[in-house]
PDB file of C-alpha atoms in Angstrom:
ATOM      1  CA  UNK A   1       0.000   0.000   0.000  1.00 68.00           C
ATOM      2  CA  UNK A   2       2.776   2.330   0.836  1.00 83.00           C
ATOM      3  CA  UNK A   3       5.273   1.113  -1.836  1.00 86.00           C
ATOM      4  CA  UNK A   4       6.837   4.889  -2.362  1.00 88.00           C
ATOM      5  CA  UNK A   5       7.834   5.239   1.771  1.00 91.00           C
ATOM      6  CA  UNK A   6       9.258   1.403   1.942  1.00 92.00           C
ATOM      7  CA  UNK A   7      11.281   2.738  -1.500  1.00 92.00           C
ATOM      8  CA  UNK A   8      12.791   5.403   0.800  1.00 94.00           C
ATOM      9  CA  UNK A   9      13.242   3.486   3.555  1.00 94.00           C
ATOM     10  CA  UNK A  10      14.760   0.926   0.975  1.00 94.00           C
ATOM     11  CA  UNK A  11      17.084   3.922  -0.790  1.00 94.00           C
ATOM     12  CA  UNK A  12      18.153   5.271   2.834  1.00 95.00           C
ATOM     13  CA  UNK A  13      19.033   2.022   4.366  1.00 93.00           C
ATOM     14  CA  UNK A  14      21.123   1.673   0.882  1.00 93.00           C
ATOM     15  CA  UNK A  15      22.730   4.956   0.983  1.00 94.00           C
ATOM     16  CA  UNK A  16      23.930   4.016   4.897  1.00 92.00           C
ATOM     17  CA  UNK A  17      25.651   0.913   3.515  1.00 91.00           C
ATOM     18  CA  UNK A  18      27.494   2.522   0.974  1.00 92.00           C
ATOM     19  CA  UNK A  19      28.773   4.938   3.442  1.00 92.00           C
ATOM     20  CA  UNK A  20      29.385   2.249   5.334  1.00 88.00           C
ATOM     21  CA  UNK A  21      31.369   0.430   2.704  1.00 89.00           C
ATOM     22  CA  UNK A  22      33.092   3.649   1.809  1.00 91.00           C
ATOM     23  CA  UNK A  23      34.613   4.306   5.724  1.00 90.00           C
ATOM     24  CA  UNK A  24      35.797   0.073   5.690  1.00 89.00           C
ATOM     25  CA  UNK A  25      37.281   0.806   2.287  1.00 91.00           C
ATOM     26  CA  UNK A  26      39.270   3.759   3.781  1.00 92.00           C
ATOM     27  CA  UNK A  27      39.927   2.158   7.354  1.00 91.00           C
ATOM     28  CA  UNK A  28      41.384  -0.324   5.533  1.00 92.00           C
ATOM     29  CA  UNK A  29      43.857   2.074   3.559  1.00 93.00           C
ATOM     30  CA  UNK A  30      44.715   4.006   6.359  1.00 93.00           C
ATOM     31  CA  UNK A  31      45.384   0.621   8.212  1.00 91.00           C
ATOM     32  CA  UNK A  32      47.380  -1.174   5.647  1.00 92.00           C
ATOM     33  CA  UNK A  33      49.617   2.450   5.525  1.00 94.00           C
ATOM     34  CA  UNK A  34      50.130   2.528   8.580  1.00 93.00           C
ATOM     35  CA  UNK A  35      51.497  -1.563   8.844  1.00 92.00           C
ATOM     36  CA  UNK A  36      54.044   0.133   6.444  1.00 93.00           C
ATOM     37  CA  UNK A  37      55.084   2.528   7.967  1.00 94.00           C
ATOM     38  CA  UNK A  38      55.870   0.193  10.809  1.00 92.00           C
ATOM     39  CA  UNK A  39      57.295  -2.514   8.645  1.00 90.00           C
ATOM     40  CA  UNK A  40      59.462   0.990   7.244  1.00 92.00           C
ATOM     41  CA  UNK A  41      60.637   1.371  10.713  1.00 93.00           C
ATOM     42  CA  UNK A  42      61.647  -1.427  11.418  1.00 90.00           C
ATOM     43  CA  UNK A  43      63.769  -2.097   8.449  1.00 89.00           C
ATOM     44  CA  UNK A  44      65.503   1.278   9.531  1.00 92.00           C
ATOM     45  CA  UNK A  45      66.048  -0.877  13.061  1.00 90.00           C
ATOM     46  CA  UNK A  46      67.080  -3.555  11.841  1.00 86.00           C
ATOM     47  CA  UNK A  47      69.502  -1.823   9.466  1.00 88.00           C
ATOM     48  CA  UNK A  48      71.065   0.204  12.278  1.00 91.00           C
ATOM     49  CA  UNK A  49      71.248  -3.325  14.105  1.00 85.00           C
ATOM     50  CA  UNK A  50      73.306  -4.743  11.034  1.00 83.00           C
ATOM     51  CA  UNK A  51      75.426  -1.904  11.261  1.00 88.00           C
ATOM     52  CA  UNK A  52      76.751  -2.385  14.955  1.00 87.00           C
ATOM     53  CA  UNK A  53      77.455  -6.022  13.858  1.00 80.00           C
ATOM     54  CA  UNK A  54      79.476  -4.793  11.050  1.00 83.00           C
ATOM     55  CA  UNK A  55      81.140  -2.258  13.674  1.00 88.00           C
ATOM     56  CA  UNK A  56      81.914  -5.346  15.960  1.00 82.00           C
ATOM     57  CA  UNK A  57      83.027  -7.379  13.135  1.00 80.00           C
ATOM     58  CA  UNK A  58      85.830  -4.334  11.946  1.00 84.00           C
ATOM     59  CA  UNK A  59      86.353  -3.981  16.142  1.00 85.00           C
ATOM     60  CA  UNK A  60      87.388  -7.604  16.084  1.00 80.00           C
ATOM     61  CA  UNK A  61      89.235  -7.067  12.965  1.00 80.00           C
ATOM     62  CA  UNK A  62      90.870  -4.820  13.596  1.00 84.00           C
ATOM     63  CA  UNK A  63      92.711  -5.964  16.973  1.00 83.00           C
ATOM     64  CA  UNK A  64      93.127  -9.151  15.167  1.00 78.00           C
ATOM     65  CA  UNK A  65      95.063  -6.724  12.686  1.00 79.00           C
ATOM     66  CA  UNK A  66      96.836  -5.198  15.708  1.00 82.00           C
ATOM     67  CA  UNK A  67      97.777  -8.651  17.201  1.00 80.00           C
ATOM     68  CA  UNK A  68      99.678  -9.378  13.991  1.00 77.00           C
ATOM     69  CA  UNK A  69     101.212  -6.035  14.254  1.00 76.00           C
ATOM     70  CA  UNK A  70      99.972  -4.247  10.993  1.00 66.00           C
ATOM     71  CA  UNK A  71      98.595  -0.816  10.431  1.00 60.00           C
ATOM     72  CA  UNK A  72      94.328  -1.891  10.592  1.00 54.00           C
ATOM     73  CA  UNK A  73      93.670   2.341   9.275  1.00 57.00           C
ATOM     74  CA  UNK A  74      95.511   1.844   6.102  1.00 53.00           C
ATOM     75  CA  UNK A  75      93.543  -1.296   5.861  1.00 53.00           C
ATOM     76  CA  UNK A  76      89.854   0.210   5.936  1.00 52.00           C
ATOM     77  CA  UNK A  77      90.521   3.478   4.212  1.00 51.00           C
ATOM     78  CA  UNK A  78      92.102   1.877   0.992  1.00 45.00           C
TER      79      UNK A  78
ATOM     80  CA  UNK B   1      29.379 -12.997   8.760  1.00 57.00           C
ATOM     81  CA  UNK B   2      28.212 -12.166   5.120  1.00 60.00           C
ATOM     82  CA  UNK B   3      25.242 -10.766   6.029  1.00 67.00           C
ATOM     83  CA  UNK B   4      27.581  -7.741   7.251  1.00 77.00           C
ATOM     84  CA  UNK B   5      29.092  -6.751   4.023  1.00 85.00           C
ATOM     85  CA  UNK B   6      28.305  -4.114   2.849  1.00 87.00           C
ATOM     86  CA  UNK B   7      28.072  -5.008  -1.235  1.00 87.00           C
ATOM     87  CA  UNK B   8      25.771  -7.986  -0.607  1.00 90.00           C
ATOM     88  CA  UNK B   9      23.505  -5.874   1.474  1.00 91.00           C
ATOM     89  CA  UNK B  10      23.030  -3.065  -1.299  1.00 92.00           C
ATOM     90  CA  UNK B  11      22.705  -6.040  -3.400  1.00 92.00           C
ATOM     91  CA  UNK B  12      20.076  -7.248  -1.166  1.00 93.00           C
ATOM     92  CA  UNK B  13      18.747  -4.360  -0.979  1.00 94.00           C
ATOM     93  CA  UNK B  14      18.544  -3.680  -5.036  1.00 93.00           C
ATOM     94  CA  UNK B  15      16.063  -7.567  -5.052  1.00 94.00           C
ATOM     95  CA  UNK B  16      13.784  -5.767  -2.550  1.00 94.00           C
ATOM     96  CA  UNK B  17      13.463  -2.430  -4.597  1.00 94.00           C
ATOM     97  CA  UNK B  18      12.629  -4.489  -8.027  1.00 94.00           C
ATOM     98  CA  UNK B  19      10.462  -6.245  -5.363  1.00 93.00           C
ATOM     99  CA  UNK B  20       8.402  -3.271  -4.579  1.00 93.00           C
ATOM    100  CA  UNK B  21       8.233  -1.647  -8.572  1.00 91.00           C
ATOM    101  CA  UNK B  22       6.080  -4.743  -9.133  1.00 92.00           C
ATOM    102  CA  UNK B  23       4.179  -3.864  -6.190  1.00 89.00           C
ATOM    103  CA  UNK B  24       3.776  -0.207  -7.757  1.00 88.00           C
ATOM    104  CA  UNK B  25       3.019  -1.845 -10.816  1.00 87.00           C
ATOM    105  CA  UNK B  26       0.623  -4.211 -10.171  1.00 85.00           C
ATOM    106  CA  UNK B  27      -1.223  -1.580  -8.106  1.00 84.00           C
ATOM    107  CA  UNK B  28      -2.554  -0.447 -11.518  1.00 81.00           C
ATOM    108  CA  UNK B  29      -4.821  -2.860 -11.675  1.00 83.00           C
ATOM    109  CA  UNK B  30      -6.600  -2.124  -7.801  1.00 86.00           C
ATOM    110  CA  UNK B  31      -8.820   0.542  -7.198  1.00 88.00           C
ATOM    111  CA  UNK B  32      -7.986   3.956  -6.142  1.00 87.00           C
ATOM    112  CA  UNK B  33      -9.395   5.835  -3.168  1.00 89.00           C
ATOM    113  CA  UNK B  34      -8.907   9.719  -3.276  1.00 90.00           C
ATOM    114  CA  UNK B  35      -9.734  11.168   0.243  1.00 92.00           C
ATOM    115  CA  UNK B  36      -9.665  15.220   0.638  1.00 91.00           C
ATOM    116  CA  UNK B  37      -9.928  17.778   2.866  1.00 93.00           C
ATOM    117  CA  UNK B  38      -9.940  21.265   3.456  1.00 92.00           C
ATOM    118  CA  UNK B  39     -11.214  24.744   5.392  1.00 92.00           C
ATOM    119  CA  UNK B  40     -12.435  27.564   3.343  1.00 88.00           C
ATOM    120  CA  UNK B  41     -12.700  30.853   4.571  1.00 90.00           C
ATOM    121  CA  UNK B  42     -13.843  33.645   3.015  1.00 88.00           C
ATOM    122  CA  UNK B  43     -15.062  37.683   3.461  1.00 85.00           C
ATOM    123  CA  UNK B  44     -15.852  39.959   0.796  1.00 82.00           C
ATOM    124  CA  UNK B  45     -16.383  43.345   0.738  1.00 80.00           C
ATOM    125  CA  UNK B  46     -17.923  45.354  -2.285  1.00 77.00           C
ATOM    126  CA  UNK B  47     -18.915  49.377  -2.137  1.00 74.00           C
ATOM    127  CA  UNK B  48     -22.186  50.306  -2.337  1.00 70.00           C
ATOM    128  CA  UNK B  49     -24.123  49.924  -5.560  1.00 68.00           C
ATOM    129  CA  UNK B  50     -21.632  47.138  -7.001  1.00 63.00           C
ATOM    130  CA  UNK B  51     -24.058  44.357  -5.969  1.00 63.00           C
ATOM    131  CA  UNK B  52     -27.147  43.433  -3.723  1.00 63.00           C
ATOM    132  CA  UNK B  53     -25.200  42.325  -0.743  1.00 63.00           C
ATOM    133  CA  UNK B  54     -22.645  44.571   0.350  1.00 68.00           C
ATOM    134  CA  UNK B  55     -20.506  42.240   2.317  1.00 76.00           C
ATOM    135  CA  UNK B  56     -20.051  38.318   2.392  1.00 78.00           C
ATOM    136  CA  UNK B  57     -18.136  35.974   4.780  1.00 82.00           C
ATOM    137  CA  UNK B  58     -18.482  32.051   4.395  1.00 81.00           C
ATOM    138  CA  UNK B  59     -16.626  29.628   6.711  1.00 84.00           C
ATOM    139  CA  UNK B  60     -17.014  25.940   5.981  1.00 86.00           C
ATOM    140  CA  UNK B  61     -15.234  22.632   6.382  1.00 89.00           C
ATOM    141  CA  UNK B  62     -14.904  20.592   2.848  1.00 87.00           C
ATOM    142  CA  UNK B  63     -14.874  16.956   2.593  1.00 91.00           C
ATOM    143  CA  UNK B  64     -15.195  13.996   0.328  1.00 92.00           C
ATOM    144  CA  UNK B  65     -13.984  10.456  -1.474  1.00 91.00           C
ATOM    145  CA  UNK B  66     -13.872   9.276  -4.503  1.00 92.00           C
ATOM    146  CA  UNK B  67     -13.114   5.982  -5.828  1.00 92.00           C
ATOM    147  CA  UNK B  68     -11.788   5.496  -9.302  1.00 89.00           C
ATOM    148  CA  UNK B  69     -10.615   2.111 -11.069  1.00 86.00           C
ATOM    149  CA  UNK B  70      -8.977   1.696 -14.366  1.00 81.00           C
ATOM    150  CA  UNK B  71      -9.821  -0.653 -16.713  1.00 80.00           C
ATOM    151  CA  UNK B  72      -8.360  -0.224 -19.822  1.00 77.00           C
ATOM    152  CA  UNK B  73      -5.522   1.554 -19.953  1.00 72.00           C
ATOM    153  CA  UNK B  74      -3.799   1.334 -23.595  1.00 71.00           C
ATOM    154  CA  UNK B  75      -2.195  -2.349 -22.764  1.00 72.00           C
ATOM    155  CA  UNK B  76       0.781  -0.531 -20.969  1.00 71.00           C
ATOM    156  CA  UNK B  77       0.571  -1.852 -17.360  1.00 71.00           C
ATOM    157  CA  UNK B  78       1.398  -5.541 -18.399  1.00 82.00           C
ATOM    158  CA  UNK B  79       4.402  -5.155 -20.158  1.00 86.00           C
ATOM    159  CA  UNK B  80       5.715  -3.056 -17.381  1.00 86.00           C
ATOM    160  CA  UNK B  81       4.648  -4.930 -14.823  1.00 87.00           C
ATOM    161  CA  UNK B  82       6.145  -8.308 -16.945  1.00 89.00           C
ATOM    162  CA  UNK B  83       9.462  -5.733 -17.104  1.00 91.00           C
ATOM    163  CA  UNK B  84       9.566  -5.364 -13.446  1.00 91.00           C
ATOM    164  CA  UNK B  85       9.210  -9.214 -12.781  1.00 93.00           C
ATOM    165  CA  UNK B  86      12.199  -9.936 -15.483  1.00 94.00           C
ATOM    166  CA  UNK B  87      14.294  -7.015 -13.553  1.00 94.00           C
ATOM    167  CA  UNK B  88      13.336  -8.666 -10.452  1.00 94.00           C
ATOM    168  CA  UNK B  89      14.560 -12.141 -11.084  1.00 95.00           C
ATOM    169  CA  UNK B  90      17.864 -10.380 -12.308  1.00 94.00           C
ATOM    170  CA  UNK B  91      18.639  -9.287  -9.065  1.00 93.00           C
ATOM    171  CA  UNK B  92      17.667 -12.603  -7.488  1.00 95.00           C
ATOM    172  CA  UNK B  93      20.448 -13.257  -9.549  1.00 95.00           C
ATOM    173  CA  UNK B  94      23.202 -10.404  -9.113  1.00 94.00           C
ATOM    174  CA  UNK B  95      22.520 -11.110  -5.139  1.00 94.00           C
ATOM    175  CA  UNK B  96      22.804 -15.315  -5.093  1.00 95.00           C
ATOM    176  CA  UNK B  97      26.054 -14.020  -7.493  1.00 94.00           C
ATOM    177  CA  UNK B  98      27.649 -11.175  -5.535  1.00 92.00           C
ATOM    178  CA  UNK B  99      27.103 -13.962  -2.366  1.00 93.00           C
ATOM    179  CA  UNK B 100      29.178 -16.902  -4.188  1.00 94.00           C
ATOM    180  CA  UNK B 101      31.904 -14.480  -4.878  1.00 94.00           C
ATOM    181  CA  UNK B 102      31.816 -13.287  -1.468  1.00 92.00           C
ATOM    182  CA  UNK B 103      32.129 -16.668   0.120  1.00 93.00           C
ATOM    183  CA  UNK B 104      34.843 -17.556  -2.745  1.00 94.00           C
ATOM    184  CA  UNK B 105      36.787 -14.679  -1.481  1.00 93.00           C
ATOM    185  CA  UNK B 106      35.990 -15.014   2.346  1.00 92.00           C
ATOM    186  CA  UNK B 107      37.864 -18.481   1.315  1.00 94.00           C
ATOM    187  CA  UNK B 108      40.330 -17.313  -0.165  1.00 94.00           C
ATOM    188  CA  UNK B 109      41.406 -14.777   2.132  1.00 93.00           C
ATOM    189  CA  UNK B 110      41.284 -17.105   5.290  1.00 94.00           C
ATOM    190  CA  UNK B 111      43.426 -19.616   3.537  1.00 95.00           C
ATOM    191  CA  UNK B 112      45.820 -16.743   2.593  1.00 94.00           C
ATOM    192  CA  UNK B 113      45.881 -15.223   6.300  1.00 94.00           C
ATOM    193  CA  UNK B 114      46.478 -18.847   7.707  1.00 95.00           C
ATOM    194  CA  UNK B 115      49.539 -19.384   5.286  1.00 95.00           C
ATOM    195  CA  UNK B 116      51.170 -15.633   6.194  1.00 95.00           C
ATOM    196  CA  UNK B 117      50.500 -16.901   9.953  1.00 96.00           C
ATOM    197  CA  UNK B 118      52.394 -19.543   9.215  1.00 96.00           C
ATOM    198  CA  UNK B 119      55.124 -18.007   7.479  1.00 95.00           C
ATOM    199  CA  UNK B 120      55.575 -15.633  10.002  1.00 96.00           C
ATOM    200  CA  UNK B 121      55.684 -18.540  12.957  1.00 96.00           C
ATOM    201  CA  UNK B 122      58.737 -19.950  10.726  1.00 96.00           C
ATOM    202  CA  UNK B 123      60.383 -16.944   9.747  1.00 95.00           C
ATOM    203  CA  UNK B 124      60.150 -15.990  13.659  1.00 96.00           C
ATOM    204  CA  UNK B 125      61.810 -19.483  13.816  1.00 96.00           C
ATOM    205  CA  UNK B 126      64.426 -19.193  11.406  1.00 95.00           C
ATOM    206  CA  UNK B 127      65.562 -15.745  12.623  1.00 94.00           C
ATOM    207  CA  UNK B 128      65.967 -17.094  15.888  1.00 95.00           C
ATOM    208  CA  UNK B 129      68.203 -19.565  14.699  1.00 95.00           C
ATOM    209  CA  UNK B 130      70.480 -17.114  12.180  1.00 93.00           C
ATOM    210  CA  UNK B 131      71.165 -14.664  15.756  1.00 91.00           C
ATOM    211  CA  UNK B 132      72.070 -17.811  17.166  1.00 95.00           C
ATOM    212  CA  UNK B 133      74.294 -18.478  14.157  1.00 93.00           C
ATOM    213  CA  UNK B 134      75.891 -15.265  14.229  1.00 90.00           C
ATOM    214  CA  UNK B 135      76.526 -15.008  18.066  1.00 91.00           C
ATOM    215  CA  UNK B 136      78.432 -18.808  17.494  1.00 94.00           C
ATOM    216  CA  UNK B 137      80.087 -17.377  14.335  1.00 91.00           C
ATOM    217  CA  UNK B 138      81.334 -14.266  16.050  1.00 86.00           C
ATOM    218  CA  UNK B 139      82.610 -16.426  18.631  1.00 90.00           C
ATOM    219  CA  UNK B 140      84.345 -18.439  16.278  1.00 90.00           C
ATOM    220  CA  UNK B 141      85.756 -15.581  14.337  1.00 84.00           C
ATOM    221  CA  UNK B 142      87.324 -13.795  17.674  1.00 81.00           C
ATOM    222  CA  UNK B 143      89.148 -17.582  18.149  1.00 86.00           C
ATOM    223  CA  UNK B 144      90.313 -17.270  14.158  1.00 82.00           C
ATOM    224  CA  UNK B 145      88.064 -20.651  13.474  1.00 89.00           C
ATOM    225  CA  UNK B 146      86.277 -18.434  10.228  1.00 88.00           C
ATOM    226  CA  UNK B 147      87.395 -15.772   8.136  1.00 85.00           C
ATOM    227  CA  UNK B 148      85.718 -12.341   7.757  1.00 82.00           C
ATOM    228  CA  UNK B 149      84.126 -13.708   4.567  1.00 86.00           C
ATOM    229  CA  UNK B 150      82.299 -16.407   6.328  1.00 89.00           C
ATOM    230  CA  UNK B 151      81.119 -13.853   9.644  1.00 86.00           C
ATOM    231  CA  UNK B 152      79.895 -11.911   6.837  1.00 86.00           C
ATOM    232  CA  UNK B 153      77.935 -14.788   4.994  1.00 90.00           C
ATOM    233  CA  UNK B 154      76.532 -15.581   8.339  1.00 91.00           C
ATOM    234  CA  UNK B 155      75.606 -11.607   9.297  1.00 87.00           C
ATOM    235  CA  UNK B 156      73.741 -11.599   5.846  1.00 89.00           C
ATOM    236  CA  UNK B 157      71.914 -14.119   6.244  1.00 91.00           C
ATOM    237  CA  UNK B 158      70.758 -12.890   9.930  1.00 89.00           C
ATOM    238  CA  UNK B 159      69.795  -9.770   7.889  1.00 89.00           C
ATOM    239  CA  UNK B 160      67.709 -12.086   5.363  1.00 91.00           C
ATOM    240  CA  UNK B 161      65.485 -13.651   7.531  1.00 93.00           C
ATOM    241  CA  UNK B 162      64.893 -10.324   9.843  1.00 90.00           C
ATOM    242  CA  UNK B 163      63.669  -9.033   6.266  1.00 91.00           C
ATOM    243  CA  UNK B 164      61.846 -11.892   5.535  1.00 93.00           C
ATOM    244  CA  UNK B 165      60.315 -11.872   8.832  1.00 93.00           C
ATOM    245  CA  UNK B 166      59.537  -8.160   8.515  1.00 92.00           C
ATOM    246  CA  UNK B 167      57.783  -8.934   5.403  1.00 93.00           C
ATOM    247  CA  UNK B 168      56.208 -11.526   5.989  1.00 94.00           C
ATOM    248  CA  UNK B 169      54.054 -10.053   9.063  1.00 93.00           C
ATOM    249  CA  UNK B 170      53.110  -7.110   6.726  1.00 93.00           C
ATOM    250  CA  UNK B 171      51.821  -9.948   4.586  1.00 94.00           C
ATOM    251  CA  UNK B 172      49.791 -11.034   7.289  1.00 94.00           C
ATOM    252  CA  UNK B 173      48.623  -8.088   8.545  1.00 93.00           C
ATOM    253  CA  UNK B 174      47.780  -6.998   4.671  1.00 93.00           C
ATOM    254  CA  UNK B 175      45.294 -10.200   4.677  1.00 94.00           C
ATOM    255  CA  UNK B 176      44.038 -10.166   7.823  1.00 93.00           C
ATOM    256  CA  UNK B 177      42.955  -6.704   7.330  1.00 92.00           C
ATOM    257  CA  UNK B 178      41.546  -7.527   3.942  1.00 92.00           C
ATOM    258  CA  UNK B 179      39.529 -10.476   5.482  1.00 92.00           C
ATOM    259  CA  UNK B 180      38.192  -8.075   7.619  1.00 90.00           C
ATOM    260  CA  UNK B 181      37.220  -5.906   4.840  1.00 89.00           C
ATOM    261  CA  UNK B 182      35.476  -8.356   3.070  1.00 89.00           C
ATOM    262  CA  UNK B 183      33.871 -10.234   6.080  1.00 86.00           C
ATOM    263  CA  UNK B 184      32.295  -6.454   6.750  1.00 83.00           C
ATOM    264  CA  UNK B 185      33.574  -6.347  10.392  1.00 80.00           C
ATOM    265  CA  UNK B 186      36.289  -4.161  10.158  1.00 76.00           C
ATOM    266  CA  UNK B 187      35.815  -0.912  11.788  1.00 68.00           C
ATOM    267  CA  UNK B 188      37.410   2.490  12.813  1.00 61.00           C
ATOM    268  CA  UNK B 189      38.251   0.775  16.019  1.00 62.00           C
ATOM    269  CA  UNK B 190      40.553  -1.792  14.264  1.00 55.00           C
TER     270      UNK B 190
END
């Protein structure tokens, strides 16, 4: 009998699922952006980690170097 | 679960429209009932010698029904109303569609988020084992068991699996956030 207000009802309820489907769409952008920035910060971590191994490494290195009684700064700057 | 995405509903939503233009259609065919209603009011004034009664006021309530019911209308209800039902059966379709793709992908996703999971359990694994590795190989190096060439082999491959690792939770995170998505329950709280 009322076909034209259960259309309404039928376009609103629509309307509030797209809107709904647009905020999940860009929750789920914002969320996957911010997993890489995370992911981005931890590669810078892990990087700086690498880099005090490699420190350790040329520490060992170089008093290895020393032991044997040669010159371990003309060594790394060549 | 798939009755909260948001697709299927509108989809859902789209069957129950073409539902109600055959209603609107087929309503053609049923009587009509016009009801109406009003207040009148009314005061005239007119100057002497322009008419017989110099001033008039009515008042009155107005009221009334009428009933009207079409029967031959130029043969153009039918085919609409035949239109509606063929538009209606195509959404049956597009929904019972749009939800086998959904569950496909609902699938699909879980399976993927499972596997990341996984990978990230053994990458966690494996890392643990190249720090391991290194902290032996840096031991061995300071006795002169390994050269610098091997520490180094063994430091990469430490760096390897942290990368792996790294990528391999934003792999899971990337499909546990789209299972959300298409499961409908991810929210601004997530």
């Amino acid at each position: 009998m009322f076909v034209q207000r259960d259309r309404y009802a039928k376009l609103e309820e629509a309307a509030g699922y797209q809107i709904a489907a647009e905020i999940a769409s860009l929750v789920a952008d914002v969320s996957s952006a911010y997993y890489a920035i995370v992911q981005q910060q931890k590669l810078v971590n892990m990087t700086r980690q690498s880099m005090e191994l490699s420190k350790k490494r040329k520490e060992i290195s170089d008093a290895k170097r020393l032991r044997r009684g040669l010159n371990t700064t003309n060594c790394w700057e060549r | 679960m798939k009755s909260q995405n948001p697709n299927l509903e509108i989809a859902r939503i789209n069957k129950d429209l073409s539902e109600l233009d055959i209603k609107a259609y087929r309503s053609n065919y049923y009587p009509k009932v016009n009801l109406l209603g009003g207040y009148q009011h009314s005061k005239n004034n007119f100057p002497p010698g322009f008419s017989f009664t110099q001033n008039t006021t009515r008042n009155g309530l107005l009221y009334g029904f009428g009933i009207s019911w079409n029967i031959f209308n130029g043969t153009y209800v039918s085919p609409n109303l035949q239109s509606a039902r063929i538009e209606f059966i195509n959404q049956d379709y597009r929904y019972n569609e749009n939800e086998l793709l959904l569950s496909s992908q609902l699938y699909e996703s879980y399976r993927d988020y499972e596997a990341n999971i996984s990978l990230v359990r053994l990458e966690t694994d494996n890392l643990e084992l190249a720090r391991e590795n290194v902290n032996i190989a840096l031991e061995q190096y300071q006795l002169g068991v390994i050269n610098d060439i091997d520490l180094r082999a063994i430091q990469l491959k430490q760096i390897e699996s942290e990368t792996n690792l790294l990528v391999s939770q934003f792999r899971a995170k990337q499909s546990e956030i789209e299972l959300k998505l298409i499961s409908g329950s991810l929210t601004v709280s997530d």
